[in-house]
Amino acid sequence: MAIERATRPNVRRGRPPGQRRAVIFDDTPQPSEWRNIWVAIFGFYILFAETGVRQVMNGFVEPVINTYNCTKDEADTAVLVVPMASSLILGPFCSIFYQRTGARISIIVGAALTGGSFVVGPFCKSIYLLMLATFGIGIGCGLMRNSIISIQCEYFKKKRNTVMAAISIGPGLGIFILPKTLKYIMTKYNSWGPAWWFLSLFYVVSAIMALFITKQPSEQTSSFSFSSAIKVCKRIEFDLHLIACFFASSVTFIYLANILILMESEKIEDKEGIYGFQGLASIGGKFVLTFVMSLNKVHNGIIMIISYAIAQISLSFAAFCYSLWQFRLQNAFAGIGIGLYQACLAPFLVAIVGPSQLAYALGFTNLINGISIISGVWISGFASKGTTGEDARSAFFISIWLGIAAIVMSIVTSFLLMAREKHKRKPSMKQMKHSSELNTLTNITSVENS
C-alpha cells in the first residue's frame, strides 16, 4: 500500500527581524600605483645623496688630519662618528618631526642643514668646529632618510616592497661613483673644500624635489604620542631586531673605519676604487632583490637572514685579506650583503609593526645603530691601539664575534616573525567569532536568503 505524502506549500520565508544589511561591491577599477613612480625616483636620488655620501666620508680622514694637524681619532670622530651617529641616534626625533610637519618640510629642512654644513665645513678653523658642522650633516641626513622612506608607504600600498627595494639602490650607486669623483676633485684643487662644496649641490636638488611631495602622514600616525612610539617596542620581534642591528652596525663601522688603513698597509693600489666596488656589487644585489620581492614568494625574514649571513661574514673576512683579488672579493660580497639588508629593512619592519608605525620603527632602529657606532670604536679597540695595519686587522678579528652574534639574533627574529604570521593565518573559531570577515559572510548569506 502506497503512502501518499502531502504536498508542501511553497511558502516564502520571512526576513529575519532587524535592519536589513546590504553588501555593496565596488567594481570600479583603481588607478595603477605606478602613476606615482616619480616619488620612487625622488626616493632613489635622496637616498643616493644621503646614505651614499655618508658611506664615503672616510675618504676625507687623511686630508682633515693634514689640515688641522690632529690625531686620526679626532679626524675619524669629525668625519665618520659624528655625522653617522647623530643621523642615527636622533632617529626618534626625526620620526617626530616627520609626523608633525610631513615629508615636504622635513626633507627641505634636512637638505638645508646638510647642504649648509657642507658649505661652511671647510671654513672651520678648528677640528671641534668641524665636528659641529658635521653634526648638522648628521641631523639633516636623518631627517631626509626617515621622511623619504616613510612617505613611500603613503603613495604605494600594493607595490610597497618592490618600491622599497628599488629606492635602496641609490646608496649603492653613491658608494660606487663618489669615491673616485671626490678623490679627483681633491687632487685637482689640492684641497678637500671644493669636494664638500660639490656635495652640497646634491641637497639643493633634494630640496627642489621635496616641493612636489604633497601627501601627509596617514591619520594613524599624523600626531605623535609617547604611547604610540613605545607600542612599537612592545613587540618581541622588534626588540630582537634591535639587538641584531646593534651587533651588525658595530661590524659595519669597524669595516668603514679600518678597511682603507688595512689596504694601505698591504700596498694595495687604487684602494678607493676597490672600496667603491662594494657599491656596484650592492646595486646588483638590490636589483635581484627587487625582482624577488615583486614575486611575493620569498618571506622577508628569509631574505633578512641571508643578508645578515653574507654581510657579516664578508665584512669580517677582511681580517684574512692580503692581496688585491682577496680585497676585491671581500668588498664584492660585503656590498651584496649590505645591499640586501638595506633593500629588505623597510619591508621587514613593515611586516613586524605595520606600515602605520614604520616611521617609529625606523627611528628606533637608527637610534640603536647610532649607539652601536660609538660602542663599535670602543669594542674593537680601534681608538686606543693605534692606526697601523696590524691594529686594523686586530679590529676585524674582534668583529668576527660580533658578526656571529648578529647572525644568530637575525635567525631568531625572522623565525619568530614567521611563526607568528603562520599562527595569524590559521585563526581559531573564537578569534573568528567577532571577525569582520565572518560578519561579512553572514551578511551576504542573509541577503541571499531574503
CSV table of C-alpha atoms in Angstrom, one decimal:
chain,number,residue,atom,x,y,z
A,1,MET,CA,0.0,0.0,0.0
A,2,ALA,CA,1.5,3.2,-1.1
A,3,ILE,CA,1.6,6.1,1.3
A,4,GLU,CA,0.8,9.5,-0.2
A,5,ARG,CA,2.7,12.5,1.1
A,6,ALA,CA,1.1,15.8,1.4
A,7,THR,CA,2.4,18.4,-1.0
A,8,ARG,CA,4.2,21.0,0.9
A,9,PRO,CA,3.1,24.5,0.0
A,10,ASN,CA,5.6,26.8,-1.5
A,11,VAL,CA,5.8,29.4,1.3
A,12,ARG,CA,8.4,32.2,1.1
A,13,ARG,CA,10.3,32.5,4.3
A,14,GLY,CA,10.1,35.8,6.1
A,15,ARG,CA,13.0,38.1,6.5
A,16,PRO,CA,14.7,37.8,9.9
A,17,PRO,CA,13.8,40.6,12.3
A,18,GLY,CA,16.1,43.6,12.4
A,19,GLN,CA,17.5,46.0,9.9
A,20,ARG,CA,18.5,44.6,6.5
A,21,ARG,CA,22.1,44.9,5.6
A,22,ALA,CA,23.2,45.2,2.1
A,23,VAL,CA,26.7,44.3,0.9
A,24,ILE,CA,28.0,46.6,-1.8
A,25,PHE,CA,30.8,45.5,-4.1
A,26,ASP,CA,32.8,48.3,-5.8
A,27,ASP,CA,33.9,47.1,-9.2
A,28,THR,CA,35.4,50.4,-10.2
A,29,PRO,CA,38.9,49.8,-11.4
A,30,GLN,CA,41.5,51.5,-9.2
A,31,PRO,CA,44.2,53.6,-10.9
A,32,SER,CA,47.6,52.0,-11.1
A,33,GLU,CA,50.1,52.9,-8.3
A,34,TRP,CA,52.8,53.2,-10.9
A,35,ARG,CA,51.5,56.7,-11.7
A,36,ASN,CA,53.4,57.7,-8.5
A,37,ILE,CA,56.7,56.4,-9.9
A,38,TRP,CA,58.1,59.9,-9.6
A,39,VAL,CA,58.0,59.6,-5.8
A,40,ALA,CA,60.1,56.4,-6.0
A,41,ILE,CA,62.6,58.2,-8.3
A,42,PHE,CA,62.9,61.1,-5.8
A,43,GLY,CA,63.5,58.5,-3.1
A,44,PHE,CA,66.2,56.9,-5.1
A,45,TYR,CA,68.0,60.2,-5.6
A,46,ILE,CA,67.6,61.4,-2.0
A,47,LEU,CA,69.0,58.1,-0.6
A,48,PHE,CA,71.8,58.4,-3.1
A,49,ALA,CA,72.6,61.9,-1.7
A,50,GLU,CA,72.1,60.9,1.9
A,51,THR,CA,73.3,57.4,2.7
A,52,GLY,CA,75.7,57.2,-0.3
A,53,VAL,CA,77.5,60.3,0.8
A,54,ARG,CA,77.9,59.3,4.4
A,55,GLN,CA,79.3,56.0,3.4
A,56,VAL,CA,82.2,57.6,1.6
A,57,MET,CA,83.2,60.2,4.2
A,58,ASN,CA,86.2,58.0,5.2
A,59,GLY,CA,88.0,59.4,2.2
A,60,PHE,CA,88.3,62.8,4.0
A,61,VAL,CA,90.1,61.5,7.1
A,62,GLU,CA,93.6,61.9,5.8
A,63,PRO,CA,93.0,65.4,4.3
A,64,VAL,CA,91.4,66.6,7.6
A,65,ILE,CA,94.4,65.3,9.5
A,66,ASN,CA,96.8,67.3,7.3
A,67,THR,CA,94.6,70.4,7.5
A,68,TYR,CA,94.1,70.6,11.3
A,69,ASN,CA,97.3,68.6,12.3
A,70,CYS,CA,95.1,66.5,14.5
A,71,THR,CA,95.1,62.8,15.5
A,72,LYS,CA,93.4,60.2,13.4
A,73,ASP,CA,91.0,59.5,16.3
A,74,GLU,CA,89.9,63.2,16.1
A,75,ALA,CA,89.6,63.1,12.3
A,76,ASP,CA,87.5,59.9,12.5
A,77,THR,CA,85.3,61.5,15.1
A,78,ALA,CA,84.7,64.6,12.9
A,79,VAL,CA,84.0,63.0,9.5
A,80,LEU,CA,82.8,59.5,10.5
A,81,VAL,CA,81.5,59.1,14.0
A,82,VAL,CA,79.7,62.5,14.5
A,83,PRO,CA,77.7,62.6,11.2
A,84,MET,CA,76.8,58.9,11.2
A,85,ALA,CA,76.0,58.6,14.9
A,86,SER,CA,74.0,61.8,15.0
A,87,SER,CA,71.9,60.9,12.0
A,88,LEU,CA,71.1,57.6,13.6
A,89,ILE,CA,70.8,58.3,17.3
A,90,LEU,CA,68.4,61.2,16.5
A,91,GLY,CA,66.1,58.8,14.6
A,92,PRO,CA,63.2,59.1,17.1
A,93,PHE,CA,63.4,62.9,16.9
A,94,CYS,CA,63.4,62.7,13.1
A,95,SER,CA,60.3,60.5,13.3
A,96,ILE,CA,58.5,63.0,15.5
A,97,PHE,CA,59.4,65.8,13.1
A,98,TYR,CA,58.1,63.9,10.1
A,99,GLN,CA,54.8,63.1,11.9
A,100,ARG,CA,54.4,66.8,12.8
A,101,THR,CA,55.4,68.5,9.6
A,102,GLY,CA,55.1,65.9,6.8
A,103,ALA,CA,57.7,64.8,4.3
A,104,ARG,CA,58.0,68.0,2.3
A,105,ILE,CA,59.0,70.2,5.2
A,106,SER,CA,61.2,67.5,6.8
A,107,ILE,CA,63.2,66.9,3.6
A,108,ILE,CA,63.6,70.6,2.9
A,109,VAL,CA,64.9,71.3,6.4
A,110,GLY,CA,67.2,68.3,6.3
A,111,ALA,CA,68.6,69.3,2.9
A,112,ALA,CA,69.2,72.9,4.1
A,113,LEU,CA,71.0,71.6,7.2
A,114,THR,CA,73.1,69.1,5.3
A,115,GLY,CA,74.0,71.3,2.3
A,116,GLY,CA,74.7,74.3,4.5
A,117,SER,CA,77.0,72.3,6.7
A,118,PHE,CA,79.0,71.1,3.7
A,119,VAL,CA,79.4,74.7,2.6
A,120,VAL,CA,80.7,76.0,5.9
A,121,GLY,CA,82.7,73.0,6.9
A,122,PRO,CA,85.9,73.9,5.0
A,123,PHE,CA,85.9,77.3,6.6
A,124,CYS,CA,86.1,75.9,10.2
A,125,LYS,CA,89.2,77.0,12.0
A,126,SER,CA,89.5,74.0,14.3
A,127,ILE,CA,88.6,70.3,14.3
A,128,TYR,CA,86.0,70.9,17.0
A,129,LEU,CA,84.2,73.5,14.9
A,130,LEU,CA,84.3,70.9,12.1
A,131,MET,CA,82.6,68.4,14.4
A,132,LEU,CA,79.8,70.9,15.0
A,133,ALA,CA,79.4,71.3,11.2
A,134,THR,CA,79.3,67.5,10.7
A,135,PHE,CA,76.7,67.3,13.5
A,136,GLY,CA,74.4,69.4,11.3
A,137,ILE,CA,75.1,67.0,8.4
A,138,GLY,CA,74.0,64.1,10.6
A,139,ILE,CA,70.7,65.8,11.7
A,140,GLY,CA,69.9,66.7,8.1
A,141,CYS,CA,70.6,63.3,6.7
A,142,GLY,CA,68.4,61.7,9.4
A,143,LEU,CA,65.5,64.0,8.6
A,144,MET,CA,65.8,63.2,4.8
A,145,ARG,CA,66.2,59.5,5.2
A,146,ASN,CA,63.4,58.9,7.6
A,147,SER,CA,60.9,61.0,5.7
A,148,ILE,CA,61.6,59.8,2.1
A,149,ILE,CA,61.3,56.1,3.2
A,150,SER,CA,58.2,56.6,5.3
A,151,ILE,CA,56.3,58.6,2.6
A,152,GLN,CA,56.6,55.7,0.2
A,153,CYS,CA,54.0,53.9,2.3
A,154,GLU,CA,51.5,56.7,1.6
A,155,TYR,CA,51.9,56.5,-2.2
A,156,PHE,CA,52.4,52.8,-2.6
A,157,LYS,CA,50.2,50.2,-0.9
A,158,LYS,CA,50.4,47.1,-3.1
A,159,LYS,CA,53.8,47.7,-4.6
A,160,ARG,CA,55.4,48.8,-1.4
A,161,ASN,CA,58.0,46.1,-1.1
A,162,THR,CA,59.1,46.4,-4.7
A,163,VAL,CA,59.4,50.2,-4.4
A,164,MET,CA,61.3,50.0,-1.1
A,165,ALA,CA,63.8,47.6,-2.7
A,166,ALA,CA,64.2,49.8,-5.8
A,167,ILE,CA,64.9,53.1,-4.0
A,168,SER,CA,67.5,51.4,-1.8
A,169,ILE,CA,69.8,51.1,-4.9
A,170,GLY,CA,70.6,54.8,-4.6
A,171,PRO,CA,73.2,54.4,-1.7
A,172,GLY,CA,75.0,51.7,-3.7
A,173,LEU,CA,75.3,54.0,-6.7
A,174,GLY,CA,76.7,56.7,-4.5
A,175,ILE,CA,79.3,54.4,-2.9
A,176,PHE,CA,80.4,53.3,-6.4
A,177,ILE,CA,80.6,56.7,-8.1
A,178,LEU,CA,81.6,59.1,-5.4
A,179,PRO,CA,85.0,57.8,-4.0
A,180,LYS,CA,86.9,58.3,-7.3
A,181,THR,CA,84.9,61.5,-8.1
A,182,LEU,CA,85.8,63.1,-4.7
A,183,LYS,CA,89.4,62.0,-5.0
A,184,TYR,CA,89.7,63.6,-8.4
A,185,ILE,CA,88.3,66.9,-7.1
A,186,MET,CA,90.7,66.9,-4.1
A,187,THR,CA,93.7,66.1,-6.3
A,188,LYS,CA,92.8,68.7,-8.9
A,189,TYR,CA,92.3,71.6,-6.4
A,190,ASN,CA,94.7,70.2,-3.7
A,191,SER,CA,92.1,70.7,-1.1
A,192,TRP,CA,89.1,68.9,0.3
A,193,GLY,CA,87.0,72.1,0.5
A,194,PRO,CA,85.8,72.0,-3.2
A,195,ALA,CA,84.8,68.4,-2.8
A,196,TRP,CA,82.5,69.4,0.1
A,197,TRP,CA,81.0,72.2,-1.9
A,198,PHE,CA,80.4,69.8,-4.7
A,199,LEU,CA,78.5,67.5,-2.4
A,200,SER,CA,76.3,70.4,-1.2
A,201,LEU,CA,74.8,70.7,-4.7
A,202,PHE,CA,73.1,67.3,-4.2
A,203,TYR,CA,71.0,68.7,-1.4
A,204,VAL,CA,69.8,71.7,-3.4
A,205,VAL,CA,68.3,69.2,-5.9
A,206,SER,CA,66.8,67.2,-3.0
A,207,ALA,CA,65.1,70.3,-1.6
A,208,ILE,CA,63.6,71.1,-5.0
A,209,MET,CA,62.3,67.5,-5.3
A,210,ALA,CA,60.6,67.8,-1.9
A,211,LEU,CA,58.4,70.7,-3.1
A,212,PHE,CA,56.4,68.2,-5.2
A,213,ILE,CA,55.6,65.8,-2.3
A,214,THR,CA,52.2,66.8,-1.1
A,215,LYS,CA,50.8,63.8,0.8
A,216,GLN,CA,50.9,63.9,4.6
A,217,PRO,CA,51.4,61.0,7.1
A,218,SER,CA,48.3,58.8,7.5
A,219,GLU,CA,45.8,59.7,10.1
A,220,GLN,CA,47.0,56.8,12.3
A,221,THR,CA,50.4,58.5,12.6
A,222,SER,CA,49.8,62.1,11.9
A,223,SER,CA,50.2,63.1,15.6
A,224,PHE,CA,52.9,61.9,17.9
A,225,SER,CA,52.2,60.4,21.3
A,226,PHE,CA,54.7,58.7,23.6
A,227,SER,CA,52.5,55.7,23.9
A,228,SER,CA,52.4,55.2,20.1
A,229,ALA,CA,56.2,55.2,20.0
A,230,ILE,CA,56.6,52.8,22.9
A,231,LYS,CA,54.0,50.5,21.4
A,232,VAL,CA,56.5,49.6,18.7
A,233,CYS,CA,59.0,48.4,21.3
A,234,LYS,CA,56.5,46.1,23.0
A,235,ARG,CA,56.8,43.6,20.1
A,236,ILE,CA,59.4,40.9,20.9
A,237,GLU,CA,60.3,40.5,17.3
A,238,PHE,CA,61.2,44.2,17.0
A,239,ASP,CA,63.3,44.1,20.3
A,240,LEU,CA,65.3,41.1,18.9
A,241,HIS,CA,65.7,43.0,15.6
A,242,LEU,CA,67.2,45.9,17.5
A,243,ILE,CA,69.7,43.6,19.3
A,244,ALA,CA,70.7,42.2,15.9
A,245,CYS,CA,71.1,45.7,14.5
A,246,PHE,CA,73.4,46.7,17.4
A,247,PHE,CA,75.9,43.9,16.6
A,248,ALA,CA,75.7,44.3,12.8
A,249,SER,CA,76.2,48.1,12.9
A,250,SER,CA,79.3,47.7,15.1
A,251,VAL,CA,80.7,45.3,12.5
A,252,THR,CA,79.9,47.8,9.7
A,253,PHE,CA,81.6,50.7,11.4
A,254,ILE,CA,84.7,48.7,12.2
A,255,TYR,CA,84.8,47.9,8.5
A,256,LEU,CA,84.4,51.6,7.4
A,257,ALA,CA,87.0,52.9,9.9
A,258,ASN,CA,89.6,50.3,9.1
A,259,ILE,CA,89.3,48.9,5.6
A,260,LEU,CA,91.3,51.7,3.9
A,261,ILE,CA,94.0,51.6,6.5
A,262,LEU,CA,94.3,47.8,6.0
A,263,MET,CA,94.6,48.1,2.2
A,264,GLU,CA,97.1,50.9,2.6
A,265,SER,CA,99.3,48.7,4.8
A,266,GLU,CA,99.2,45.9,2.2
A,267,LYS,CA,100.3,48.4,-0.5
A,268,ILE,CA,97.0,47.9,-2.4
A,269,GLU,CA,96.8,50.4,-5.3
A,270,ASP,CA,93.6,52.3,-6.1
A,271,LYS,CA,92.1,51.4,-2.7
A,272,GLU,CA,89.3,53.9,-3.2
A,273,GLY,CA,88.2,52.2,-6.4
A,274,ILE,CA,88.2,48.8,-4.7
A,275,TYR,CA,86.2,50.2,-1.8
A,276,GLY,CA,83.8,51.8,-4.3
A,277,PHE,CA,83.4,48.3,-6.0
A,278,GLN,CA,81.3,47.5,-2.9
A,279,GLY,CA,78.6,49.9,-4.1
A,280,LEU,CA,78.5,48.3,-7.6
A,281,ALA,CA,78.0,44.9,-6.0
A,282,SER,CA,75.3,46.2,-3.8
A,283,ILE,CA,73.4,47.5,-6.8
A,284,GLY,CA,73.5,44.1,-8.4
A,285,GLY,CA,72.2,42.5,-5.1
A,286,LYS,CA,69.4,45.1,-4.9
A,287,PHE,CA,68.3,44.5,-8.5
A,288,VAL,CA,68.0,40.8,-7.8
A,289,LEU,CA,66.1,41.5,-4.5
A,290,THR,CA,63.7,43.9,-6.2
A,291,PHE,CA,62.8,41.2,-8.7
A,292,VAL,CA,62.4,38.6,-5.9
A,293,MET,CA,60.2,40.9,-3.8
A,294,SER,CA,58.0,41.6,-6.8
A,295,LEU,CA,57.1,37.9,-7.0
A,296,ASN,CA,56.0,37.8,-3.3
A,297,LYS,CA,57.1,34.2,-3.0
A,298,VAL,CA,60.0,34.6,-0.5
A,299,HIS,CA,59.4,35.7,3.0
A,300,ASN,CA,61.2,38.9,4.1
A,301,GLY,CA,62.6,37.0,7.1
A,302,ILE,CA,64.4,34.5,4.9
A,303,ILE,CA,65.9,37.4,2.9
A,304,MET,CA,67.0,39.2,6.1
A,305,ILE,CA,68.8,36.1,7.3
A,306,ILE,CA,70.6,35.7,4.0
A,307,SER,CA,71.6,39.4,4.0
A,308,TYR,CA,73.0,39.1,7.6
A,309,ALA,CA,74.9,36.0,6.8
A,310,ILE,CA,76.5,37.4,3.6
A,311,ALA,CA,77.3,40.8,5.0
A,312,GLN,CA,78.6,39.9,8.4
A,313,ILE,CA,80.8,37.0,7.2
A,314,SER,CA,82.3,39.1,4.3
A,315,LEU,CA,82.9,42.2,6.4
A,316,SER,CA,84.8,40.3,9.0
A,317,PHE,CA,86.7,38.3,6.3
A,318,ALA,CA,88.9,41.4,5.8
A,319,ALA,CA,91.0,40.0,8.7
A,320,PHE,CA,92.3,37.3,6.3
A,321,CYS,CA,92.8,39.5,3.2
A,322,TYR,CA,96.4,40.3,2.0
A,323,SER,CA,96.2,40.6,-1.8
A,324,LEU,CA,94.3,42.6,-4.4
A,325,TRP,CA,91.9,39.8,-5.5
A,326,GLN,CA,91.1,38.9,-1.9
A,327,PHE,CA,90.1,42.5,-1.1
A,328,ARG,CA,88.1,42.7,-4.3
A,329,LEU,CA,86.2,39.5,-3.5
A,330,GLN,CA,85.7,40.6,0.1
A,331,ASN,CA,84.3,44.0,-0.9
A,332,ALA,CA,82.0,42.5,-3.5
A,333,PHE,CA,80.3,40.1,-1.1
A,334,ALA,CA,80.2,42.8,1.5
A,335,GLY,CA,78.4,45.0,-1.0
A,336,ILE,CA,75.9,42.3,-1.9
A,337,GLY,CA,75.1,41.6,1.8
A,338,ILE,CA,74.8,45.3,2.7
A,339,GLY,CA,72.6,45.9,-0.4
A,340,LEU,CA,70.3,43.1,0.5
A,341,TYR,CA,69.9,44.4,4.1
A,342,GLN,CA,69.3,47.9,3.0
A,343,ALA,CA,66.7,46.9,0.5
A,344,CYS,CA,64.9,44.5,2.9
A,345,LEU,CA,64.9,46.6,6.0
A,346,ALA,CA,61.8,48.7,5.4
A,347,PRO,CA,59.6,45.8,4.2
A,348,PHE,CA,60.9,43.7,7.1
A,349,LEU,CA,59.9,46.4,9.6
A,350,VAL,CA,56.5,46.8,7.9
A,351,ALA,CA,56.0,43.1,8.4
A,352,ILE,CA,56.8,43.5,12.2
A,353,VAL,CA,55.0,46.7,13.1
A,354,GLY,CA,52.8,47.6,10.1
A,355,PRO,CA,53.0,50.5,7.7
A,356,SER,CA,51.4,53.0,10.1
A,357,GLN,CA,54.2,52.5,12.6
A,358,LEU,CA,57.1,52.4,10.1
A,359,ALA,CA,58.4,55.9,11.0
A,360,TYR,CA,58.7,54.9,14.7
A,361,ALA,CA,60.4,51.6,13.8
A,362,LEU,CA,62.9,53.3,11.6
A,363,GLY,CA,63.6,55.9,14.3
A,364,PHE,CA,64.4,53.3,17.0
A,365,THR,CA,66.4,51.2,14.5
A,366,ASN,CA,68.5,54.2,13.7
A,367,LEU,CA,68.9,55.1,17.4
A,368,ILE,CA,70.4,51.6,18.1
A,369,ASN,CA,72.6,51.9,15.0
A,370,GLY,CA,74.0,55.2,16.2
A,371,ILE,CA,74.7,53.8,19.7
A,372,SER,CA,76.5,50.9,18.1
A,373,ILE,CA,78.7,53.2,16.1
A,374,ILE,CA,80.0,54.8,19.3
A,375,SER,CA,80.4,51.5,21.1
A,376,GLY,CA,82.0,49.9,18.0
A,377,VAL,CA,85.0,52.1,18.4
A,378,TRP,CA,85.5,51.1,22.0
A,379,ILE,CA,84.7,47.4,21.4
A,380,SER,CA,87.2,47.0,18.6
A,381,GLY,CA,89.9,48.8,20.5
A,382,PHE,CA,90.4,50.9,17.3
A,383,ALA,CA,90.6,54.3,19.1
A,384,SER,CA,93.2,53.1,21.7
A,385,LYS,CA,95.6,50.7,19.9
A,386,GLY,CA,96.9,52.9,17.0
A,387,THR,CA,96.5,53.3,13.3
A,388,THR,CA,98.8,50.6,11.8
A,389,GLY,CA,97.7,47.8,9.5
A,390,GLU,CA,98.1,45.2,12.3
A,391,ASP,CA,95.8,47.3,14.6
A,392,ALA,CA,93.2,47.4,11.8
A,393,ARG,CA,93.5,43.7,11.3
A,394,SER,CA,93.0,43.1,15.0
A,395,ALA,CA,89.8,45.1,14.9
A,396,PHE,CA,88.5,42.8,12.2
A,397,PHE,CA,89.2,39.7,14.3
A,398,ILE,CA,87.1,41.2,17.0
A,399,SER,CA,84.3,41.9,14.5
A,400,ILE,CA,84.0,38.2,13.7
A,401,TRP,CA,82.4,37.5,17.1
A,402,LEU,CA,80.1,40.5,16.8
A,403,GLY,CA,79.0,39.2,13.3
A,404,ILE,CA,78.2,35.8,14.6
A,405,ALA,CA,76.0,37.3,17.3
A,406,ALA,CA,74.2,39.4,14.7
A,407,ILE,CA,73.5,36.4,12.5
A,408,VAL,CA,72.2,34.3,15.4
A,409,MET,CA,69.8,37.1,16.5
A,410,SER,CA,68.6,37.7,13.0
A,411,ILE,CA,67.7,34.0,12.7
A,412,VAL,CA,65.8,34.1,16.0
A,413,THR,CA,63.9,37.3,15.0
A,414,SER,CA,63.0,36.0,11.5
A,415,PHE,CA,61.7,32.6,12.6
A,416,LEU,CA,59.7,34.1,15.4
A,417,LEU,CA,58.1,36.6,13.0
A,418,MET,CA,57.3,33.8,10.5
A,419,ALA,CA,55.8,31.6,13.3
A,420,ARG,CA,53.6,34.5,14.4
A,421,GLU,CA,52.4,35.2,10.9
A,422,LYS,CA,51.6,31.5,10.4
A,423,HIS,CA,49.5,31.5,13.6
A,424,LYS,CA,47.6,34.5,12.4
A,425,ARG,CA,46.8,32.8,9.1
A,426,LYS,CA,45.1,30.0,11.0
A,427,PRO,CA,42.8,31.7,13.5
A,428,SER,CA,40.7,29.7,15.9
A,429,MET,CA,36.9,29.8,15.9
A,430,LYS,CA,37.0,32.0,19.0
A,431,GLN,CA,39.1,34.5,17.1
A,432,MET,CA,36.8,34.3,14.1
A,433,LYS,CA,33.7,34.8,16.1
A,434,HIS,CA,33.8,38.6,16.0
A,435,SER,CA,36.0,39.0,12.9
A,436,SER,CA,34.9,41.3,10.1
A,437,GLU,CA,35.3,38.6,7.5
A,438,LEU,CA,32.8,36.3,9.3
A,439,ASN,CA,30.4,39.1,9.8
A,440,THR,CA,30.6,40.0,6.1
A,441,LEU,CA,30.0,36.4,5.1
A,442,THR,CA,26.9,36.2,7.4
A,443,ASN,CA,25.5,39.4,5.9
A,444,ILE,CA,25.9,38.0,2.4
A,445,THR,CA,24.1,34.8,3.4
A,446,SER,CA,21.3,36.8,5.0
A,447,VAL,CA,20.8,38.9,1.8
A,448,GLU,CA,20.7,35.8,-0.4
A,449,ASN,CA,18.2,34.0,1.9
A,450,SER,CA,16.0,37.1,2.0
